[in-house]
mmCIF file of C-alpha atoms in Angstrom:
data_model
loop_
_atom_site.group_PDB
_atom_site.id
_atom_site.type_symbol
_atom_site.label_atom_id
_atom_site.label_comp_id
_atom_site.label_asym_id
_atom_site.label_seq_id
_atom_site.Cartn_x
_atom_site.Cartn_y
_atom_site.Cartn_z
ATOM 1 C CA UNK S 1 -10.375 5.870 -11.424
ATOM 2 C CA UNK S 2 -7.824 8.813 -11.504
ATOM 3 C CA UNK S 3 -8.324 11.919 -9.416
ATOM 4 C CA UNK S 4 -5.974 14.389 -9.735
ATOM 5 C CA UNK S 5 -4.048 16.189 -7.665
ATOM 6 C CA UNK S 6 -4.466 20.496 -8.074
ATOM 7 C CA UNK S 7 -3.022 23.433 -6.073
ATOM 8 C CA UNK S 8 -5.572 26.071 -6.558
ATOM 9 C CA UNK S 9 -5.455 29.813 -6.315
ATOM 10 C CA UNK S 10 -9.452 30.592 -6.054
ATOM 11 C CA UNK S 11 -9.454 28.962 -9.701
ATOM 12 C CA UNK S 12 -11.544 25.825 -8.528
ATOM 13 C CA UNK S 13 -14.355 26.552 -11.065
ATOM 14 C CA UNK S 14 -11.811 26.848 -14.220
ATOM 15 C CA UNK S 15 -10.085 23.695 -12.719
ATOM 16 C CA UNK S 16 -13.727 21.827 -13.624
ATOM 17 C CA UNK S 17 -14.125 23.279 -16.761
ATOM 18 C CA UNK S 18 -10.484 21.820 -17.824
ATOM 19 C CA UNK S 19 -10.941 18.647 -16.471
ATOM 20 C CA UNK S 20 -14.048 18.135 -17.886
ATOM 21 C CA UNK S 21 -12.742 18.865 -21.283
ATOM 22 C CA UNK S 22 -9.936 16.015 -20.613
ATOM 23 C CA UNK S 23 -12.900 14.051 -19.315
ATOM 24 C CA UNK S 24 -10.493 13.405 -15.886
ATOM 25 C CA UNK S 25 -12.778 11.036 -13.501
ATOM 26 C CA UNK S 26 -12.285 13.788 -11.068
ATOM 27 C CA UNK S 27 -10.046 16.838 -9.015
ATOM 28 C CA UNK S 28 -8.729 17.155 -5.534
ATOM 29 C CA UNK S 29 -8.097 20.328 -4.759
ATOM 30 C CA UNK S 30 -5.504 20.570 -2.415
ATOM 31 C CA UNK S 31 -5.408 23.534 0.173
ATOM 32 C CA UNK S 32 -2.478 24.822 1.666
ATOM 33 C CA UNK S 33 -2.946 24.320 6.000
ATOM 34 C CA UNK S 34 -3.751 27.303 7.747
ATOM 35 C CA UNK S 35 -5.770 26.237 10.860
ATOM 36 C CA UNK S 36 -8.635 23.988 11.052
ATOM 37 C CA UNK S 37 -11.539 26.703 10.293
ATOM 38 C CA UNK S 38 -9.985 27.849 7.075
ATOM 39 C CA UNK S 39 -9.817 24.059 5.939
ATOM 40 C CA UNK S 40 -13.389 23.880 6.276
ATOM 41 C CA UNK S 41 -14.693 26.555 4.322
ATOM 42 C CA UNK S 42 -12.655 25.400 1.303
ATOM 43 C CA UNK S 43 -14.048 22.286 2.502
ATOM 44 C CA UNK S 44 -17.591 23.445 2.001
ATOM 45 C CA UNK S 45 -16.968 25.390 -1.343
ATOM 46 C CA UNK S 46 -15.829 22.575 -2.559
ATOM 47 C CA UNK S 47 -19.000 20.823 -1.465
ATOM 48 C CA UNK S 48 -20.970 23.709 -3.216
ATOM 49 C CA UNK S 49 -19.290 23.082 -6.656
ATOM 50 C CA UNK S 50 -19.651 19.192 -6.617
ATOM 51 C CA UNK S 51 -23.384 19.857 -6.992
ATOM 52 C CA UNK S 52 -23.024 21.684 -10.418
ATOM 53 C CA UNK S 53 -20.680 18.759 -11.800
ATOM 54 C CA UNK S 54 -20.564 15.151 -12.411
ATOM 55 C CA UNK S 55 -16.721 15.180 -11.583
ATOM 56 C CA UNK S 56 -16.291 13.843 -8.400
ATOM 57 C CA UNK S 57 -14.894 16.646 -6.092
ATOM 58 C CA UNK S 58 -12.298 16.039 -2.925
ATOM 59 C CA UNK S 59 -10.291 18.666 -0.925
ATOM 60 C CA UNK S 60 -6.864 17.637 0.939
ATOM 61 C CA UNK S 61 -4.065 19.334 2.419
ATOM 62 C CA UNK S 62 -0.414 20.646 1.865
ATOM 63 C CA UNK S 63 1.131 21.173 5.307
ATOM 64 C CA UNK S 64 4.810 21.452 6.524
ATOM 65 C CA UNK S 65 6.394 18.908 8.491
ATOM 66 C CA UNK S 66 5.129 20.165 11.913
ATOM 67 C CA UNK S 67 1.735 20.631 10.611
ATOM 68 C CA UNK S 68 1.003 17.167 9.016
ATOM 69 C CA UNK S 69 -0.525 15.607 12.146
ATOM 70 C CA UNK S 70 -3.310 18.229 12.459
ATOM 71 C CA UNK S 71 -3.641 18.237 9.061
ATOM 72 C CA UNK S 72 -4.289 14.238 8.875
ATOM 73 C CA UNK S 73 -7.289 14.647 11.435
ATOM 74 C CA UNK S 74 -9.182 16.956 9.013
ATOM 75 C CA UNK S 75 -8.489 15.435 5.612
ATOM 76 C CA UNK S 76 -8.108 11.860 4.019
ATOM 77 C CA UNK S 77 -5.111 13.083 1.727
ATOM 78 C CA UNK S 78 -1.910 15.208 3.562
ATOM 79 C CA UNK S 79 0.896 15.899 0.910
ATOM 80 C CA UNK S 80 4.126 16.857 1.809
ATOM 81 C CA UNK S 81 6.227 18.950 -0.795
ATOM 82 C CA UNK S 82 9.713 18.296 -0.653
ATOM 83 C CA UNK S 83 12.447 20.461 0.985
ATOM 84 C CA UNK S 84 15.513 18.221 0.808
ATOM 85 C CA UNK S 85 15.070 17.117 4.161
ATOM 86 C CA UNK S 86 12.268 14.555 4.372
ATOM 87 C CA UNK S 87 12.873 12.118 6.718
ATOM 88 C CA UNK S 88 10.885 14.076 10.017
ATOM 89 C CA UNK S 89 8.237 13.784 7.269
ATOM 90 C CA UNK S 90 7.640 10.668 6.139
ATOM 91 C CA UNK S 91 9.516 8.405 9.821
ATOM 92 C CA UNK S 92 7.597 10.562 12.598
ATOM 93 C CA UNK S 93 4.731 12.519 10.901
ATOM 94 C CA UNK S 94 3.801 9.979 8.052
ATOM 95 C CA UNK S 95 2.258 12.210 5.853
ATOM 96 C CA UNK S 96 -0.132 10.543 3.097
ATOM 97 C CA UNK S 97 2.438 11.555 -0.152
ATOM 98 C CA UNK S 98 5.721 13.469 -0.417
ATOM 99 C CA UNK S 99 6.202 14.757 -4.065
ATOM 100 C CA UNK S 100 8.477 17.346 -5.598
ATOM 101 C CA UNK S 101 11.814 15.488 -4.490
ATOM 102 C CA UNK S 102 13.379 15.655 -7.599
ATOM 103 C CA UNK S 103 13.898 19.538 -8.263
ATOM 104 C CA UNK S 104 15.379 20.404 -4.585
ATOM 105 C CA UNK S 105 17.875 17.599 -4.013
ATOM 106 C CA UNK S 106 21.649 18.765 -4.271
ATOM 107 C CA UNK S 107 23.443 19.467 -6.852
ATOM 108 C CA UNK S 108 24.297 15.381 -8.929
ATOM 109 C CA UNK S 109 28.417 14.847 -8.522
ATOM 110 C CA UNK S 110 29.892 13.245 -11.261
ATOM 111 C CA UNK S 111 29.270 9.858 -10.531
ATOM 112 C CA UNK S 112 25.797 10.033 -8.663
ATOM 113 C CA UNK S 113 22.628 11.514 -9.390
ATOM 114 C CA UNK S 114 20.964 13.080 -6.063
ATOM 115 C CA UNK S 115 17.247 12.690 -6.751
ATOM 116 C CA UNK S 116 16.080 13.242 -3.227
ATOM 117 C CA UNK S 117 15.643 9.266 -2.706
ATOM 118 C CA UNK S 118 17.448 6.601 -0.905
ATOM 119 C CA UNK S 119 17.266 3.349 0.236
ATOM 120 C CA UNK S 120 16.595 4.702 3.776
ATOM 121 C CA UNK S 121 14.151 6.873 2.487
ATOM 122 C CA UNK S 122 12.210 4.165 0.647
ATOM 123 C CA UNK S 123 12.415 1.674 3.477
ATOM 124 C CA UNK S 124 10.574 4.098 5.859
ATOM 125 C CA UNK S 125 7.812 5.080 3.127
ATOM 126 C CA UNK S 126 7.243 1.219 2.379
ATOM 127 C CA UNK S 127 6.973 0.902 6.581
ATOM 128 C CA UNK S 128 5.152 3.853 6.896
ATOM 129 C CA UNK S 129 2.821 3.351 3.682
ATOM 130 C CA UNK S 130 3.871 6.949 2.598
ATOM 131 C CA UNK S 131 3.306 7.070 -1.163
ATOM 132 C CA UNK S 132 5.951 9.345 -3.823
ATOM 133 C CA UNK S 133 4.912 11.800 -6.101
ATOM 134 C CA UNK S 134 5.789 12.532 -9.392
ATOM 135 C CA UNK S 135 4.413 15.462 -10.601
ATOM 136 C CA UNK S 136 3.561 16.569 -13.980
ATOM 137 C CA UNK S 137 4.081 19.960 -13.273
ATOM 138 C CA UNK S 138 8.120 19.761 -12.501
ATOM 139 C CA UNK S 139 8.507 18.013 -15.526
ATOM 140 C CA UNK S 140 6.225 20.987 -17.884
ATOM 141 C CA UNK S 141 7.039 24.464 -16.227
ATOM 142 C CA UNK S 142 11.345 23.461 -16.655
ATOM 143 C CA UNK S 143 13.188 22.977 -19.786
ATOM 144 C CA UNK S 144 16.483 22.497 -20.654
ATOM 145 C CA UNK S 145 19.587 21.051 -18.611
ATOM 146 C CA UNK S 146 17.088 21.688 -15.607
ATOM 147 C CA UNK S 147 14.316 19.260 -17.390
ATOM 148 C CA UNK S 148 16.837 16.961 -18.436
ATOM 149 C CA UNK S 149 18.019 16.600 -14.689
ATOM 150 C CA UNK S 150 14.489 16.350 -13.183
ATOM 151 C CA UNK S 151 13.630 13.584 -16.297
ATOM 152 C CA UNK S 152 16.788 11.817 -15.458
ATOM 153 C CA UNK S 153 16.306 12.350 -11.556
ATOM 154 C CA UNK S 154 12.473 10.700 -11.945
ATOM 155 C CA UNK S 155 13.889 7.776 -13.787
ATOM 156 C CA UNK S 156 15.887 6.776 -10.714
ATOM 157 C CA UNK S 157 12.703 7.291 -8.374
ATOM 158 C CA UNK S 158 10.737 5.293 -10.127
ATOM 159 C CA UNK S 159 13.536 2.668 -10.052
ATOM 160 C CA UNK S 160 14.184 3.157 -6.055
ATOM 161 C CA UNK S 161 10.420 2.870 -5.315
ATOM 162 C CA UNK S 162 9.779 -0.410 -7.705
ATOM 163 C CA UNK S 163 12.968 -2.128 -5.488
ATOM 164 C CA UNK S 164 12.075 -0.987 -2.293
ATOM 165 C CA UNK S 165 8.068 -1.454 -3.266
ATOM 166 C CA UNK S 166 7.335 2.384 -2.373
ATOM 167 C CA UNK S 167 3.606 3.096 -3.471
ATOM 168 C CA UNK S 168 3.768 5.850 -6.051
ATOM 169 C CA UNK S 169 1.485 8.726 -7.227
ATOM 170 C CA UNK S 170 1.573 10.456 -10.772
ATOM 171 C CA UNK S 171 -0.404 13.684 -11.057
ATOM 172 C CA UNK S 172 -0.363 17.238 -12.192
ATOM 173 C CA UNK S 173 -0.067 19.144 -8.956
ATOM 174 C CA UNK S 174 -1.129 21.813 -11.194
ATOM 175 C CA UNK S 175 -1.761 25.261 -10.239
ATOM 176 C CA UNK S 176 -2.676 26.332 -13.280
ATOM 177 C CA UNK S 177 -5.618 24.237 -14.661
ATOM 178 C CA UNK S 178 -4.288 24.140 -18.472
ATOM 179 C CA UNK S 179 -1.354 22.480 -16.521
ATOM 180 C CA UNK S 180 -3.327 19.067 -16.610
ATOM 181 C CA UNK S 181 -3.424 16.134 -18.516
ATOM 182 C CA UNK S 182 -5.589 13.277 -19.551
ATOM 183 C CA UNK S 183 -4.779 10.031 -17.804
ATOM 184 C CA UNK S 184 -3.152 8.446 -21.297
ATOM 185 C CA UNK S 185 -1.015 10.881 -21.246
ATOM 186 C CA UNK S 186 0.362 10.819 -17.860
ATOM 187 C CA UNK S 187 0.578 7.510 -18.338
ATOM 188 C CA UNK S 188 2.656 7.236 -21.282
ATOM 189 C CA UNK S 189 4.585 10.231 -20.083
ATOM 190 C CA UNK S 190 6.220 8.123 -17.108
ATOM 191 C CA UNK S 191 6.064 4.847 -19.483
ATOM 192 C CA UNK S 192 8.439 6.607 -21.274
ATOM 193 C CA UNK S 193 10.187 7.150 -17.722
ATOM 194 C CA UNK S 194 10.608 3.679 -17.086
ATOM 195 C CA UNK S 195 7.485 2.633 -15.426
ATOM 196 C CA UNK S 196 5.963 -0.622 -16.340
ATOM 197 C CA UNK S 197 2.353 -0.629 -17.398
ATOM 198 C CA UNK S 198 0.745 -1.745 -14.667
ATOM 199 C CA UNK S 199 3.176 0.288 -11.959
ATOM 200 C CA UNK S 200 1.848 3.675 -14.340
ATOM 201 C CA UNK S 201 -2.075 2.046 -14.093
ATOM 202 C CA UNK S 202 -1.626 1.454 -10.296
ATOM 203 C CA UNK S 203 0.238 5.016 -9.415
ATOM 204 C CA UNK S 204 -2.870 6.918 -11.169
ATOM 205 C CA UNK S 205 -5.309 5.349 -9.419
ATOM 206 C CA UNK S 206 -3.438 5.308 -5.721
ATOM 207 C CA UNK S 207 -5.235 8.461 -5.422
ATOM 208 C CA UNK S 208 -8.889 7.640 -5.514
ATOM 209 C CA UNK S 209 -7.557 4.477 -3.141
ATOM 210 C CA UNK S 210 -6.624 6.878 -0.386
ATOM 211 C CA UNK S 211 -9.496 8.431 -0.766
ATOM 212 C CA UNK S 212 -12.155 5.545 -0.493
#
């Protein structure tokens, strides 16, 4: 089943709409960490809407490194966006996935491409069972050299995480809902990446896994 991942902006209701046009098994709405109250009123609007949809509903969190632990009491799914310097994030705090790497890692030299991954990197996220993101999103809302570097940046990820067996994640991370995709899609969007059939079947439904 794929759930995917959203970032909304008091949008949740449009975010249904989309998805059920797509006919996507179902959302996760993921809510930027404030303090624990906050979480649980988004909590329980979320609740609200499930009753006036068949999509199954789910609300996680997007917390900074400092943050994650408090955030991993309340919520089943802690994400983890990227600043360039992970490791606090995924050795000591573990958070649940880590996405975005690919558009802040320093600049590629000429004869190695910096996608924000490493073997240490991957080592600790296999130990640690912190799962990558790819997101849909980096790849839409960039185009030229910058796409072409985030495209070619991905394709090393995926090739880092398959060696080092790093669980992986595709979604939208959309926070616009016409951002989203159907599940072919996404899947034959990082096929075309380099990901193996079963590796793009497996990282779409990693989600819904966490969540059970």
């Amino acid at each position: 089943m794929f759930i995917d991942l959203v970032l909304p902006k008091n949008n949740e209701k449009e975010f249904i709409e989309i998805a059920e046009r797509l006919k996507i098994n179902g959302l996760c709405f993921v809510y930027s960490f404030k303090n624990k109250e906050d979480f649980l009123k988004k909590n329980e609007k979320m609740k609200n809407l499930q009753e006036k949809t068949e999509i199954k509903l789910f609300s996680g969190i997007i917390a900074d490194s400092r943050n994650i632990s408090k955030a991993k009491k309340l919520s089943k799914i802690v994400i983890y966006k990227s600043t360039g310097n992970d490791r606090h994030a995924i050795e000591k705090s573990k958070t649940n996935i880590i996405f975005d790497l690919e558009t802040v890692a320093a600049r590629d030299s000429m004869h190695h491409r910096n996608s924000g991954l490493n073997q240490i990197l991957c080592r600790l996220a296999n130990k640690n069972n912190v799962m990558i993101g790819f997101s849909f999103s980096g790849i839409l809302n960039t185009d030229g050299i910058t796409k072409s570097q985030i495209l070619g940046r991905m394709m090393q990820n995926i090739r880092l995480c398959r060696k080092y067996k790093v669980k992986v994640v595709i979604a939208s991370f959309a926070e616009r809902p016409y951002d989203m995709r159907p599940c072919p899609d996404l899947k034959s969007v990082f096929i075309s990446l380099g990901m193996h059939p079963k590796e793009a079947n497996d990282s779409l439904e990693n989600i819904y896994k966490q969540l059970s």
